[in-house]
Amino acid sequence: MPAARPDSPTRRRAPLAASTSVSTLSTVLAAAALSFATAAHAAQVEVLHYWTSGGEAKSAQVLKQMLEKKGDTWVDFAVAGGGGGNAMTALKTRVVAGNPPAAAQIKGPAIHEWGDEGVLMPIDDVAKQDGWDRVLPPEIAAIMKYNGQYVGAPVNVHRVNWLWINADALKKVNAQPPATWDDFFRVADALKKAGITPVAIGGQPWQEAETFETVALGVGGAAFYKKAFVQLDDATLKGPTMVKALETFRRLRTYADASQTGRDWNMATAMVINGQAAMQFMGDWAKGEFTVANKVPGKDYLCVAAPGSQNAYTFNVDSFVFFKVKTPGVDKGQKDMAGLLMSPAFQQTFNLNKGSIPVRQDLDLSKFDACAKKSSADFKAAGAAGALVPSWAHDMVVSPAVEGAFYDVIGKYWSDESMTAQQAANRLAAAAKTQ
Ligand code: BGC
């Protein structure tokens, strides 16, 4: 039987003794009034998120603890599933039922789509008071606003175009981290010969899409990437560079193991951590897993930009939005949480665990490791060179409908050898028109 809740009728209250003196009574009443006031301020904040792997859960814990320090109560609504697809389905069900969570982890254009539904609570007052416009890159601030008002609070910048490498595996084949695709396949052949699985991947649509996105950036460069995946230019989507990217992507399959179907991304990272596989293409939430396993960058593992993408940076920014809820008082907790998410203390501790870097541009990174420092330097350099690109596989640029259609094409192409690269490119161009 579940334990009685504090407010449960099955919990007996001590009756006031008849002999209670007036002064004791007034002390009791004052205490009761105080606890009522505290209760009125203690908002219950139900938070939908999908941070359930080792490193992610540790990061979510930071948020929970800091929110509770403000006197609010965290109600956990965790929906497992990397990339957040399952969480978004759960969210829709709750909003349609008229019972949204107080806060949800949502990114990119989906923020605007929820804004169009009229269900979001603006947090512009918090943003103004804390000067968010002064510390956020303007491109990211724009994603967080609906009708000119902040409705989203960003927490980090994840870089997506990384290659994670087990340092010992590379040493075994006496190789350097691959800088070009030719290097990559040479190293991968050597690893295969040495009996090490070159590439760890989980056969889930979002992981295949993310890997392809990274290959496309490395093969075609930032200008090509933007034309194809930001402008959705038809000729670029089905043109020769896309075909080359698709061919390169398919080649990767022969270097991955056969039991990839359905594997979670963190299980693929674990393969690299324990040396069962040598490399993984994955955003830097993977670093959270290395950190939890007490692995040291530069010694146990290496973080390098994926081949050919050294000068570019695919960004993926996690953020939370707040839903209008019926329960009175919850808005206090929602605003507490919005302020907290953008606070320097939270951004520092959270990102140390999460593998990302703070989205606030005014923070000192001296406590961060070499991968995070590289991420920050590359973010700035890519921004200055026009090579900062949004991750379409991680909800940052195309509509959820187009993203889903792209996932389908890439997933089918990855598993069906009879589809040619040109056919897949044509299908991408068609998918870009999904409404
Ligand atoms: C999110 C990350 C998360 C990753 C794996 C990405 O879409 O931005 O925060 O760790 O998916 O679930």
Coordinates of C-alpha atoms and ligand atoms in Angstrom, one line a residue:
M1 CA 0.0 0.0 0.0
P2 CA 1.4 3.5 -0.8
A3 CA 2.5 5.5 2.2
A4 CA 0.0 8.1 3.4
R5 CA 0.6 11.5 1.9
P6 CA 1.1 14.4 4.4
D7 CA -2.3 15.7 3.6
S8 CA -4.0 12.3 3.6
P9 CA -7.0 11.9 5.8
T10 CA -5.5 8.7 7.1
R11 CA -2.8 10.8 8.9
R12 CA -4.1 11.6 12.4
R13 CA -3.6 15.2 13.6
A14 CA -2.7 15.8 17.2
P15 CA -5.7 17.6 18.7
L16 CA -5.0 20.9 20.5
A17 CA -4.9 20.1 24.3
A18 CA -7.7 21.8 26.3
S19 CA -5.1 23.2 28.7
T20 CA -3.1 25.0 26.0
S21 CA -2.3 28.5 27.3
V22 CA -3.1 31.6 25.3
S23 CA 0.6 32.3 24.6
T24 CA 1.2 28.7 23.5
L25 CA -1.9 29.0 21.3
S26 CA -0.8 32.2 19.7
T27 CA 2.6 30.6 19.0
V28 CA 0.9 27.7 17.4
L29 CA -1.3 30.0 15.3
A30 CA 1.7 32.1 14.3
A31 CA 3.5 28.9 13.2
A32 CA 0.4 27.7 11.4
A33 CA 0.1 31.1 9.6
L34 CA 3.8 30.9 8.6
S35 CA 3.5 27.4 7.3
F36 CA 0.4 28.4 5.3
A37 CA 2.4 31.3 3.8
T38 CA 5.2 29.0 2.9
A39 CA 2.8 26.5 1.4
A40 CA 1.2 29.2 -0.6
H41 CA 4.6 30.0 -2.1
A42 CA 5.7 26.5 -2.6
A43 CA 4.7 25.9 -6.2
Q44 CA 4.5 22.4 -7.7
V45 CA 6.3 22.4 -11.0
E46 CA 5.8 19.4 -13.2
V47 CA 8.7 19.2 -15.6
L48 CA 8.6 17.2 -18.8
H49 CA 12.1 16.2 -20.0
Y50 CA 13.9 13.3 -21.6
W51 CA 17.2 13.3 -19.7
T52 CA 17.4 9.8 -18.4
S53 CA 20.9 8.5 -19.3
G54 CA 23.6 8.6 -16.7
G55 CA 25.0 12.1 -17.6
E56 CA 21.6 13.5 -18.4
A57 CA 20.0 12.4 -15.2
K58 CA 22.8 13.9 -13.2
S59 CA 22.2 17.2 -15.0
A60 CA 18.4 17.1 -14.5
Q61 CA 19.2 16.5 -10.8
V62 CA 21.0 19.8 -10.7
L63 CA 17.9 21.6 -11.9
K64 CA 15.6 19.7 -9.5
Q65 CA 17.9 20.6 -6.5
M66 CA 18.2 24.2 -7.4
L67 CA 14.5 24.6 -7.9
E68 CA 13.8 23.0 -4.6
K69 CA 16.2 25.4 -2.9
K70 CA 13.8 28.1 -4.1
G71 CA 11.0 26.4 -2.1
D72 CA 9.3 24.9 -5.1
T73 CA 8.5 21.2 -5.6
W74 CA 9.8 19.4 -8.6
V75 CA 7.3 16.9 -10.1
D76 CA 9.3 14.7 -12.4
F77 CA 7.8 13.9 -15.8
A78 CA 10.7 12.1 -17.5
V79 CA 10.0 10.3 -20.7
A80 CA 12.9 8.1 -21.8
G81 CA 14.0 8.2 -25.4
G82 CA 17.0 9.9 -26.9
G83 CA 16.4 13.0 -29.0
G84 CA 13.0 13.5 -27.3
G85 CA 10.6 12.0 -29.9
N86 CA 8.7 10.0 -27.2
A87 CA 8.6 13.0 -24.9
M88 CA 7.0 15.2 -27.6
T89 CA 4.3 12.5 -28.2
A90 CA 3.6 12.4 -24.4
L91 CA 3.4 16.2 -24.4
K92 CA 0.9 16.4 -27.2
T93 CA -1.4 14.0 -25.4
R94 CA -1.3 16.1 -22.2
V95 CA -1.9 19.4 -24.0
V96 CA -4.8 18.0 -26.0
A97 CA -6.3 16.7 -22.8
G98 CA -6.2 20.3 -21.5
N99 CA -3.7 19.3 -18.8
P100 CA -0.2 20.4 -19.8
P101 CA 2.8 20.1 -17.6
A102 CA 4.1 23.4 -16.1
A103 CA 7.3 23.2 -18.0
A104 CA 8.6 21.1 -21.0
Q105 CA 11.9 20.7 -22.7
I106 CA 11.2 21.9 -26.3
K107 CA 13.5 23.3 -28.9
G108 CA 13.6 25.4 -32.1
P109 CA 10.6 25.9 -34.4
A110 CA 8.4 23.7 -32.2
I111 CA 8.5 26.6 -29.7
H112 CA 6.7 28.8 -32.3
E113 CA 4.3 26.1 -33.2
W114 CA 3.2 25.8 -29.5
G115 CA 3.1 29.6 -29.4
D116 CA 0.6 29.5 -32.3
E117 CA -1.6 27.3 -30.2
G118 CA -1.8 30.0 -27.6
V119 CA -0.9 27.6 -24.7
L120 CA 2.5 29.1 -23.7
M121 CA 3.1 31.5 -20.8
P122 CA 5.4 34.4 -21.6
I123 CA 8.4 34.8 -19.3
D124 CA 9.4 38.1 -20.7
D125 CA 9.3 39.9 -17.4
V126 CA 11.9 37.5 -16.0
A127 CA 14.0 37.9 -19.2
K128 CA 13.9 41.7 -19.0
Q129 CA 14.7 41.8 -15.3
D130 CA 17.7 39.5 -15.8
G131 CA 18.9 41.1 -19.0
W132 CA 18.8 38.0 -21.2
D133 CA 19.1 40.0 -24.4
R134 CA 22.5 41.2 -23.2
V135 CA 24.0 37.8 -22.7
L136 CA 22.5 35.6 -25.4
P137 CA 23.6 35.3 -29.0
P138 CA 20.8 37.1 -31.0
E139 CA 20.1 34.0 -33.2
I140 CA 19.4 32.0 -30.1
A141 CA 17.3 34.7 -28.4
A142 CA 15.2 34.9 -31.5
I143 CA 14.3 31.2 -31.3
M144 CA 13.2 31.7 -27.6
K145 CA 10.8 34.5 -28.5
Y146 CA 7.2 34.4 -29.7
N147 CA 5.7 37.6 -30.9
G148 CA 8.7 39.5 -29.6
Q149 CA 8.3 38.1 -26.1
Y150 CA 10.5 35.4 -24.4
V151 CA 8.5 32.2 -24.0
G152 CA 11.6 29.8 -23.8
A153 CA 14.6 29.7 -21.6
P154 CA 17.7 28.3 -23.1
V155 CA 20.2 26.3 -21.0
N156 CA 23.1 25.3 -23.2
V157 CA 24.8 24.9 -26.5
H158 CA 25.4 21.4 -27.6
R159 CA 27.8 20.8 -30.5
V160 CA 26.6 18.0 -32.7
N161 CA 29.4 17.5 -35.2
W162 CA 31.8 15.6 -32.9
L163 CA 33.6 12.4 -33.3
W164 CA 34.3 10.6 -30.0
I165 CA 37.3 8.3 -30.0
N166 CA 38.6 5.7 -27.6
A167 CA 42.3 6.7 -27.2
D168 CA 43.6 3.2 -26.7
A169 CA 41.9 1.8 -29.7
L170 CA 43.5 4.5 -31.9
K171 CA 46.9 3.8 -30.3
K172 CA 46.5 0.1 -31.1
V173 CA 46.3 0.8 -34.8
N174 CA 49.0 3.5 -34.4
A175 CA 46.7 6.2 -36.0
Q176 CA 45.9 9.9 -35.5
P177 CA 42.4 11.2 -35.2
P178 CA 41.0 11.3 -38.8
A179 CA 40.7 14.8 -40.3
T180 CA 39.3 13.9 -43.7
W181 CA 36.9 11.2 -44.9
D182 CA 39.8 9.4 -46.7
D183 CA 41.7 9.4 -43.3
F184 CA 38.6 8.2 -41.6
F185 CA 38.1 5.2 -43.8
R186 CA 41.8 4.3 -43.6
V187 CA 41.7 4.3 -39.8
A188 CA 38.4 2.4 -39.9
D189 CA 39.9 -0.3 -42.0
A190 CA 42.9 -0.6 -39.7
L191 CA 40.5 -0.9 -36.7
K192 CA 38.5 -3.6 -38.4
K193 CA 41.6 -5.6 -39.1
A194 CA 42.6 -5.3 -35.4
G195 CA 39.2 -6.8 -34.4
I196 CA 37.7 -3.5 -33.1
T197 CA 34.3 -2.3 -34.3
P198 CA 35.2 1.1 -35.9
V199 CA 31.9 2.8 -35.4
A200 CA 29.3 2.6 -32.6
I201 CA 25.8 3.6 -33.7
G202 CA 22.3 2.9 -32.4
G203 CA 19.8 2.0 -35.1
Q204 CA 17.2 4.5 -34.2
P205 CA 15.9 7.1 -36.7
W206 CA 17.2 10.1 -34.9
Q207 CA 20.7 8.7 -34.5
E208 CA 20.9 7.7 -38.2
A209 CA 19.6 11.2 -39.1
E210 CA 22.2 12.9 -36.8
T211 CA 25.0 10.9 -38.2
F212 CA 24.0 11.7 -41.8
E213 CA 23.6 15.4 -40.9
T214 CA 27.2 15.4 -39.6
V215 CA 28.5 13.5 -42.7
A216 CA 26.7 16.0 -45.0
L217 CA 28.3 18.9 -43.2
G218 CA 31.8 17.3 -43.5
V219 CA 31.4 16.4 -47.1
G220 CA 29.6 19.5 -48.4
G221 CA 30.6 22.3 -45.9
A222 CA 28.6 24.9 -44.1
A223 CA 27.3 26.8 -47.2
F224 CA 26.0 23.6 -48.8
Y225 CA 24.5 22.6 -45.5
K226 CA 22.6 25.9 -45.1
K227 CA 21.3 25.8 -48.7
A228 CA 20.1 22.3 -48.3
F229 CA 18.8 22.1 -44.8
V230 CA 18.0 25.7 -43.8
Q231 CA 16.8 27.1 -47.1
L232 CA 15.5 23.7 -48.2
D233 CA 16.7 24.4 -51.8
D234 CA 15.3 21.8 -54.1
A235 CA 18.3 21.6 -56.5
T236 CA 20.8 21.4 -53.6
L237 CA 18.8 18.7 -51.8
K238 CA 18.9 16.4 -54.9
G239 CA 22.2 17.6 -56.3
P240 CA 25.6 15.9 -56.6
T241 CA 27.0 17.0 -53.3
M242 CA 24.0 15.5 -51.5
V243 CA 24.5 12.3 -53.5
K244 CA 28.2 12.2 -52.4
A245 CA 27.2 12.8 -48.8
L246 CA 24.7 10.0 -49.0
E247 CA 27.3 7.6 -50.5
T248 CA 29.7 8.5 -47.7
F249 CA 27.1 7.9 -45.1
R250 CA 26.2 4.5 -46.5
R251 CA 29.9 3.5 -46.5
L252 CA 29.8 4.0 -42.7
R253 CA 27.4 1.1 -42.3
T254 CA 30.0 -1.5 -43.2
Y255 CA 32.1 -0.3 -40.2
A256 CA 29.3 -0.6 -37.6
D257 CA 28.2 -3.8 -35.9
A258 CA 25.3 -5.9 -36.8
S259 CA 23.4 -5.6 -33.5
Q260 CA 22.7 -1.9 -33.8
T261 CA 18.9 -2.1 -34.2
G262 CA 17.1 -0.1 -31.5
R263 CA 20.3 0.5 -29.5
D264 CA 20.1 3.6 -27.3
W265 CA 22.7 6.3 -28.0
N266 CA 24.2 6.0 -24.5
M267 CA 24.7 2.2 -25.1
A268 CA 26.7 3.1 -28.2
T269 CA 28.7 5.6 -26.2
A270 CA 29.3 2.8 -23.6
M271 CA 30.8 0.7 -26.4
V272 CA 33.4 3.5 -27.0
I273 CA 34.0 4.0 -23.3
N274 CA 34.8 0.3 -22.8
G275 CA 36.8 -0.2 -26.0
Q276 CA 34.3 -2.5 -27.7
A277 CA 34.1 0.1 -30.4
A278 CA 36.5 2.9 -31.4
M279 CA 34.4 5.9 -32.5
Q280 CA 31.0 7.4 -32.3
F281 CA 29.5 10.4 -34.2
M282 CA 27.3 12.1 -31.5
G283 CA 26.6 15.4 -30.0
D284 CA 28.4 16.3 -26.8
W285 CA 25.7 14.9 -24.5
A286 CA 28.0 11.8 -25.1
K287 CA 30.6 13.6 -23.0
G288 CA 28.3 13.4 -20.1
E289 CA 28.6 9.6 -20.2
F290 CA 32.4 9.7 -20.4
T291 CA 32.3 12.1 -17.4
V292 CA 30.1 9.8 -15.3
A293 CA 32.4 7.0 -16.1
N294 CA 35.3 9.1 -14.8
K295 CA 37.1 9.2 -18.2
V296 CA 39.4 12.0 -18.9
P297 CA 39.5 13.8 -22.3
G298 CA 42.8 13.8 -24.0
K299 CA 43.8 10.7 -22.1
D300 CA 41.0 8.1 -22.2
Y301 CA 39.1 9.6 -25.0
L302 CA 39.4 12.2 -27.7
C303 CA 36.9 14.8 -28.9
V304 CA 37.5 16.0 -32.5
A305 CA 35.3 17.7 -35.1
A306 CA 33.9 15.1 -37.5
P307 CA 36.0 14.7 -40.7
G308 CA 35.8 17.7 -42.9
S309 CA 33.8 19.8 -40.5
Q310 CA 36.6 21.4 -38.4
N311 CA 35.7 24.9 -39.3
A312 CA 31.9 24.5 -38.9
Y313 CA 29.7 24.0 -35.9
T314 CA 26.3 22.4 -35.8
F315 CA 24.4 23.8 -32.8
N316 CA 21.7 22.3 -30.7
V317 CA 20.3 24.4 -27.9
D318 CA 18.2 22.8 -25.1
S319 CA 15.4 25.0 -23.8
F320 CA 12.3 24.9 -21.7
V321 CA 8.9 26.5 -22.3
F322 CA 6.1 27.0 -19.8
F323 CA 2.5 26.2 -20.3
K324 CA -0.5 28.1 -19.0
V325 CA -1.8 25.8 -16.3
K326 CA -5.1 26.1 -14.3
T327 CA -3.7 25.5 -10.8
P328 CA -3.2 28.9 -9.1
G329 CA 0.3 29.6 -7.8
V330 CA 2.1 27.5 -10.3
D331 CA 3.2 30.5 -12.2
K332 CA 5.4 31.5 -9.3
G333 CA 7.3 28.2 -9.7
Q334 CA 7.5 28.6 -13.5
K335 CA 9.1 32.0 -13.2
D336 CA 11.4 30.8 -10.5
M337 CA 12.5 28.0 -12.9
A338 CA 12.9 30.4 -15.9
G339 CA 15.1 32.7 -13.8
L340 CA 17.1 29.7 -12.5
L341 CA 17.7 28.2 -16.0
M342 CA 19.5 31.3 -17.2
S343 CA 21.3 32.0 -13.9
P344 CA 25.1 31.8 -14.0
A345 CA 25.3 29.3 -11.2
F346 CA 22.9 26.9 -12.9
Q347 CA 24.4 27.2 -16.3
Q348 CA 27.9 26.5 -14.9
T349 CA 27.0 23.3 -12.9
F350 CA 24.4 22.0 -15.3
N351 CA 26.7 22.2 -18.3
L352 CA 29.7 20.7 -16.5
N353 CA 27.5 17.6 -16.2
K354 CA 25.7 17.7 -19.5
G355 CA 28.7 17.9 -21.8
S356 CA 27.5 21.2 -23.4
I357 CA 28.7 24.8 -22.8
P358 CA 26.7 27.6 -21.3
V359 CA 24.5 29.5 -23.7
R360 CA 25.2 32.7 -21.7
Q361 CA 28.2 34.3 -23.3
D362 CA 29.4 36.1 -20.2
L363 CA 30.6 33.1 -18.2
D364 CA 34.1 32.1 -17.2
L365 CA 34.9 28.6 -18.6
S366 CA 38.0 27.9 -16.5
K367 CA 36.3 25.0 -14.7
F368 CA 35.4 23.3 -18.0
D369 CA 37.5 20.6 -19.8
A370 CA 39.4 20.8 -23.0
C371 CA 36.4 19.6 -25.1
A372 CA 34.1 22.3 -23.8
K373 CA 36.8 25.0 -24.3
K374 CA 37.3 23.8 -27.9
S375 CA 33.5 23.9 -28.3
S376 CA 33.3 27.4 -27.1
A377 CA 36.2 28.6 -29.3
D378 CA 34.9 26.8 -32.4
F379 CA 31.4 28.2 -31.7
K380 CA 32.8 31.8 -31.8
A381 CA 35.0 31.1 -34.8
A382 CA 32.3 29.4 -36.8
G383 CA 29.9 32.3 -35.9
A384 CA 32.4 34.8 -37.3
A385 CA 33.0 32.8 -40.4
G386 CA 29.3 32.2 -41.2
A387 CA 29.7 28.5 -40.5
L388 CA 27.5 28.1 -37.5
V389 CA 24.6 25.9 -38.6
P390 CA 21.5 24.7 -36.8
S391 CA 21.0 20.9 -36.3
W392 CA 18.0 19.8 -38.3
A393 CA 18.2 16.3 -36.7
H394 CA 17.8 17.9 -33.3
D395 CA 14.8 20.1 -33.9
M396 CA 16.6 23.3 -34.5
V397 CA 15.6 24.4 -37.9
V398 CA 13.0 22.6 -40.0
S399 CA 9.4 22.1 -38.9
P400 CA 8.7 18.9 -36.9
A401 CA 6.8 17.6 -40.0
V402 CA 9.8 18.0 -42.3
E403 CA 12.2 16.7 -39.7
G404 CA 10.0 13.5 -39.4
A405 CA 9.9 13.1 -43.2
F406 CA 13.8 13.5 -43.4
Y407 CA 14.2 10.9 -40.6
D408 CA 12.1 8.4 -42.7
V409 CA 14.1 8.9 -45.8
I410 CA 17.5 8.6 -44.1
G411 CA 16.3 5.6 -42.0
K412 CA 15.1 3.7 -45.1
Y413 CA 18.2 4.5 -47.1
W414 CA 20.4 3.3 -44.2
S415 CA 18.7 0.0 -44.0
D416 CA 17.7 -0.7 -47.6
E417 CA 20.7 -1.2 -49.8
S418 CA 18.5 -1.3 -52.9
M419 CA 17.8 2.5 -52.7
T420 CA 20.4 4.5 -54.6
A421 CA 21.9 7.6 -53.2
Q422 CA 20.2 9.6 -56.0
Q423 CA 16.8 8.1 -55.1
A424 CA 17.4 9.0 -51.5
A425 CA 18.4 12.6 -52.5
N426 CA 15.2 12.9 -54.6
R427 CA 13.2 11.7 -51.6
L428 CA 14.9 14.3 -49.4
A429 CA 13.9 17.0 -51.8
A430 CA 10.3 15.7 -51.8
A431 CA 10.3 15.4 -48.0
A432 CA 11.3 19.1 -47.7
K433 CA 7.9 20.0 -49.0
T434 CA 6.0 18.2 -46.2
Q435 CA 3.4 20.4 -44.6
Ligands
BGC1 C1 19.0 16.9 -26.6 C2 20.0 16.6 -25.6 C3 19.9 15.1 -25.2 C4 20.0 14.3 -26.5 C5 19.9 12.8 -26.2 C6 19.2 16.0 -27.8 O1 18.2 16.2 -28.7 O2 19.3 18.2 -27.1 O3 19.8 17.3 -24.4 O4 20.9 14.8 -24.3 O5 19.0 14.6 -27.4 O6 18.7 12.5 -25.6

